Amino acid sequence: MHYLAITVRCAIGLVFLASSVGKLWGRGAFPAFVSSLRGVGLLPRRLVRPAAIVLVVVEGALCAALAVPTGLVPSLALVGAALLLGIFTVGVGIAVQRGTASNCRCFGATTERLGRRHIVRNILLTGLATGGAVAAFAPVASPPGSLRSAGLVLAGFVGLLLGFLATRSDDLVALFRRVDHDPRLTTHSR
């Protein structure tokens, strides 16, 4: 397996782990996710809760499949992840275009409304998963045993860092927004 595929597996695996756990962790997390999904307005009301259940299960299954060390399963999981992230991108895009005022419950509790940055994040994640799937299915010039331990560790670290940044992007944006608007940090010229 290519180092790129390993990096992407770690990144996307962490994204789906954080997403599925975040929707279930804590009192009221899943009902809040169902409510936010209902607020997006893309599904008939009666299908929102079953869709939310399926979504959490699929995210967890993709995370588990991406953790399989070798074989066809993680490669197919990257394809599935790219498809699911593409669906998310389209759904969020439609919701934002309609002006839906639903919170992004992608990774659990947040006060952030769905917006353009969520579309951008999903486009980047979709591209990452697609690139990983292409790398996973690309012919390998050297046998799998020739991968170096240091390369595997670095690929895993970079992937986990990318996944962390993706899952915490709303918090990072909010952090920098607070700094920009903090009157104590502005300089006054005379």
Coordinates of C-alpha atoms in Angstrom, one line a residue:
M1 CA 0.0 0.0 0.0
H2 CA 1.3 3.5 -0.8
Y3 CA 2.2 5.9 1.9
L4 CA -0.5 8.3 0.5
A5 CA -3.2 5.7 1.0
I6 CA -2.1 5.1 4.6
T7 CA -2.1 8.9 5.3
V8 CA -5.6 9.2 3.8
R9 CA -6.9 6.1 5.7
C10 CA -5.7 7.6 9.0
A11 CA -7.2 11.1 8.2
I12 CA -10.5 9.9 6.9
G13 CA -10.7 7.1 9.6
L14 CA -10.3 9.7 12.3
V15 CA -12.9 12.0 10.7
F16 CA -15.4 9.2 10.6
L17 CA -14.5 8.0 14.2
A18 CA -15.0 11.5 15.5
S19 CA -18.2 12.0 13.5
S20 CA -19.8 8.8 14.7
V21 CA -18.7 9.0 18.3
G22 CA -19.5 12.7 18.5
K23 CA -23.1 12.0 17.4
L24 CA -23.5 9.5 20.2
W25 CA -21.3 10.8 23.0
G26 CA -23.0 12.5 25.9
R27 CA -26.6 13.0 27.0
G28 CA -28.8 14.3 24.2
A29 CA -26.1 14.1 21.4
F30 CA -28.0 11.8 19.1
P31 CA -31.3 13.6 19.5
A32 CA -29.5 16.9 18.8
F33 CA -28.0 15.4 15.7
V34 CA -31.4 14.2 14.6
S35 CA -32.8 17.7 15.2
S36 CA -30.1 19.3 13.1
L37 CA -30.6 16.8 10.3
R38 CA -34.3 17.6 10.4
G39 CA -33.4 21.3 10.3
V40 CA -31.4 20.8 7.1
G41 CA -34.7 20.0 5.4
L42 CA -33.4 17.5 2.8
L43 CA -35.4 14.5 4.0
P44 CA -39.0 13.8 4.7
R45 CA -39.6 14.1 8.4
R46 CA -40.4 10.4 8.9
L47 CA -37.1 9.4 7.3
V48 CA -34.8 11.7 9.4
R49 CA -34.3 9.5 12.4
P50 CA -33.8 6.3 10.4
A51 CA -31.3 8.1 8.1
A52 CA -29.5 9.4 11.2
I53 CA -29.1 5.9 12.6
V54 CA -27.9 4.6 9.2
L55 CA -25.5 7.5 8.9
V56 CA -23.9 6.8 12.3
V57 CA -23.6 3.1 11.6
V58 CA -22.1 3.7 8.1
E59 CA -19.6 6.2 9.5
G60 CA -18.5 3.7 12.2
A61 CA -18.3 0.9 9.7
L62 CA -16.1 2.9 7.4
C63 CA -13.8 3.8 10.3
A64 CA -13.5 0.2 11.2
A65 CA -12.9 -0.9 7.5
L66 CA -10.2 1.8 7.1
A67 CA -8.4 0.3 10.2
V68 CA -8.1 -3.1 8.6
P69 CA -4.3 -3.5 8.0
T70 CA -4.2 -4.8 4.5
G71 CA -6.3 -6.2 1.7
L72 CA -9.2 -5.0 -0.4
V73 CA -11.4 -3.9 2.5
P74 CA -9.6 -0.6 3.3
S75 CA -9.3 0.3 -0.4
L76 CA -13.1 -0.2 -0.8
A77 CA -13.7 1.8 2.4
L78 CA -11.8 4.7 0.8
V79 CA -14.2 4.5 -2.2
G80 CA -17.2 4.4 0.1
A81 CA -15.8 7.3 2.2
A82 CA -15.3 9.4 -1.0
L83 CA -18.9 8.7 -2.0
L84 CA -20.4 9.4 1.4
L85 CA -18.3 12.7 1.7
G86 CA -19.5 13.6 -1.8
I87 CA -23.1 13.1 -0.7
F88 CA -22.4 15.3 2.4
T89 CA -20.9 18.0 0.2
V90 CA -23.9 18.1 -2.0
G91 CA -26.3 18.0 0.9
V92 CA -24.6 20.8 2.8
G93 CA -24.3 22.8 -0.4
I94 CA -28.1 22.6 -1.0
A95 CA -28.8 23.5 2.7
V96 CA -26.5 26.5 2.6
Q97 CA -27.9 27.7 -0.8
R98 CA -31.4 27.5 0.7
G99 CA -30.3 29.5 3.7
T100 CA -31.0 26.8 6.2
A101 CA -30.1 27.9 9.7
S102 CA -29.2 24.4 11.0
N103 CA -26.2 23.8 13.3
C104 CA -23.4 21.7 12.0
R105 CA -23.6 18.5 14.1
C106 CA -21.0 16.8 12.0
F107 CA -18.8 16.0 15.0
G108 CA -21.2 16.4 17.8
A109 CA -22.2 19.6 19.7
T110 CA -21.4 22.9 18.2
T111 CA -23.1 26.3 17.9
E112 CA -21.8 26.9 14.3
R113 CA -24.3 27.2 11.6
L114 CA -23.8 25.3 8.3
G115 CA -21.9 27.6 6.0
R116 CA -19.6 27.8 3.1
R117 CA -16.6 26.7 5.1
H118 CA -18.4 23.4 5.7
I119 CA -18.8 23.0 2.0
V120 CA -15.1 23.7 1.5
R121 CA -14.1 21.3 4.3
N122 CA -16.3 18.5 2.7
I123 CA -14.9 19.2 -0.8
L124 CA -11.3 18.9 0.6
L125 CA -12.2 15.7 2.5
T126 CA -13.9 14.2 -0.6
G127 CA -10.8 15.0 -2.7
L128 CA -8.6 13.5 0.0
A129 CA -10.6 10.3 0.1
T130 CA -10.8 10.1 -3.7
G131 CA -7.0 10.6 -3.9
G132 CA -6.5 7.9 -1.3
A133 CA -8.8 5.5 -3.2
V134 CA -6.8 6.1 -6.4
A135 CA -3.5 5.6 -4.6
A136 CA -4.9 2.4 -2.9
F137 CA -5.8 0.9 -6.3
A138 CA -2.8 2.1 -8.2
P139 CA -0.3 -0.5 -9.2
V140 CA 2.5 -0.7 -6.6
A141 CA 6.0 -0.6 -8.1
S142 CA 7.5 -2.3 -5.0
P143 CA 6.2 -5.1 -2.9
P144 CA 4.2 -4.2 0.3
G145 CA 7.0 -5.5 2.5
S146 CA 9.3 -2.8 1.2
L147 CA 7.5 0.0 3.1
R148 CA 9.8 1.5 5.7
S149 CA 8.7 1.8 9.3
A150 CA 9.6 5.5 9.5
G151 CA 7.5 6.2 6.4
L152 CA 4.6 4.4 7.9
V153 CA 4.8 6.3 11.1
L154 CA 5.1 9.6 9.3
A155 CA 2.2 8.7 7.0
G156 CA 0.1 7.8 10.0
F157 CA 1.1 11.0 11.9
V158 CA 0.3 13.3 9.0
G159 CA -3.0 11.5 8.4
L160 CA -4.0 11.9 12.1
L161 CA -3.0 15.5 12.0
L162 CA -5.1 16.2 8.9
G163 CA -8.0 14.3 10.5
F164 CA -7.7 16.3 13.7
L165 CA -7.6 19.6 11.9
A166 CA -10.7 18.6 9.9
T167 CA -12.7 17.6 12.9
R168 CA -11.7 20.7 14.9
S169 CA -12.1 23.2 12.0
D170 CA -15.1 24.9 13.5
D171 CA -13.3 25.3 16.8
L172 CA -10.2 26.7 15.0
V173 CA -12.3 29.2 13.1
A174 CA -14.1 30.3 16.2
L175 CA -10.8 30.7 18.0
F176 CA -9.4 33.0 15.4
R177 CA -12.6 34.8 15.0
R178 CA -12.5 35.7 18.7
V179 CA -8.9 36.9 18.4
D180 CA -9.9 39.2 15.5
H181 CA -12.8 40.7 17.4
D182 CA -11.1 41.0 20.8
P183 CA -10.9 44.8 21.5
R184 CA -8.0 44.2 23.9
L185 CA -5.9 43.1 21.0
T186 CA -6.5 46.1 18.8
T187 CA -4.0 48.9 18.7
H188 CA -5.1 52.5 18.8
S189 CA -3.1 55.0 16.8
R190 CA -3.2 58.7 17.6

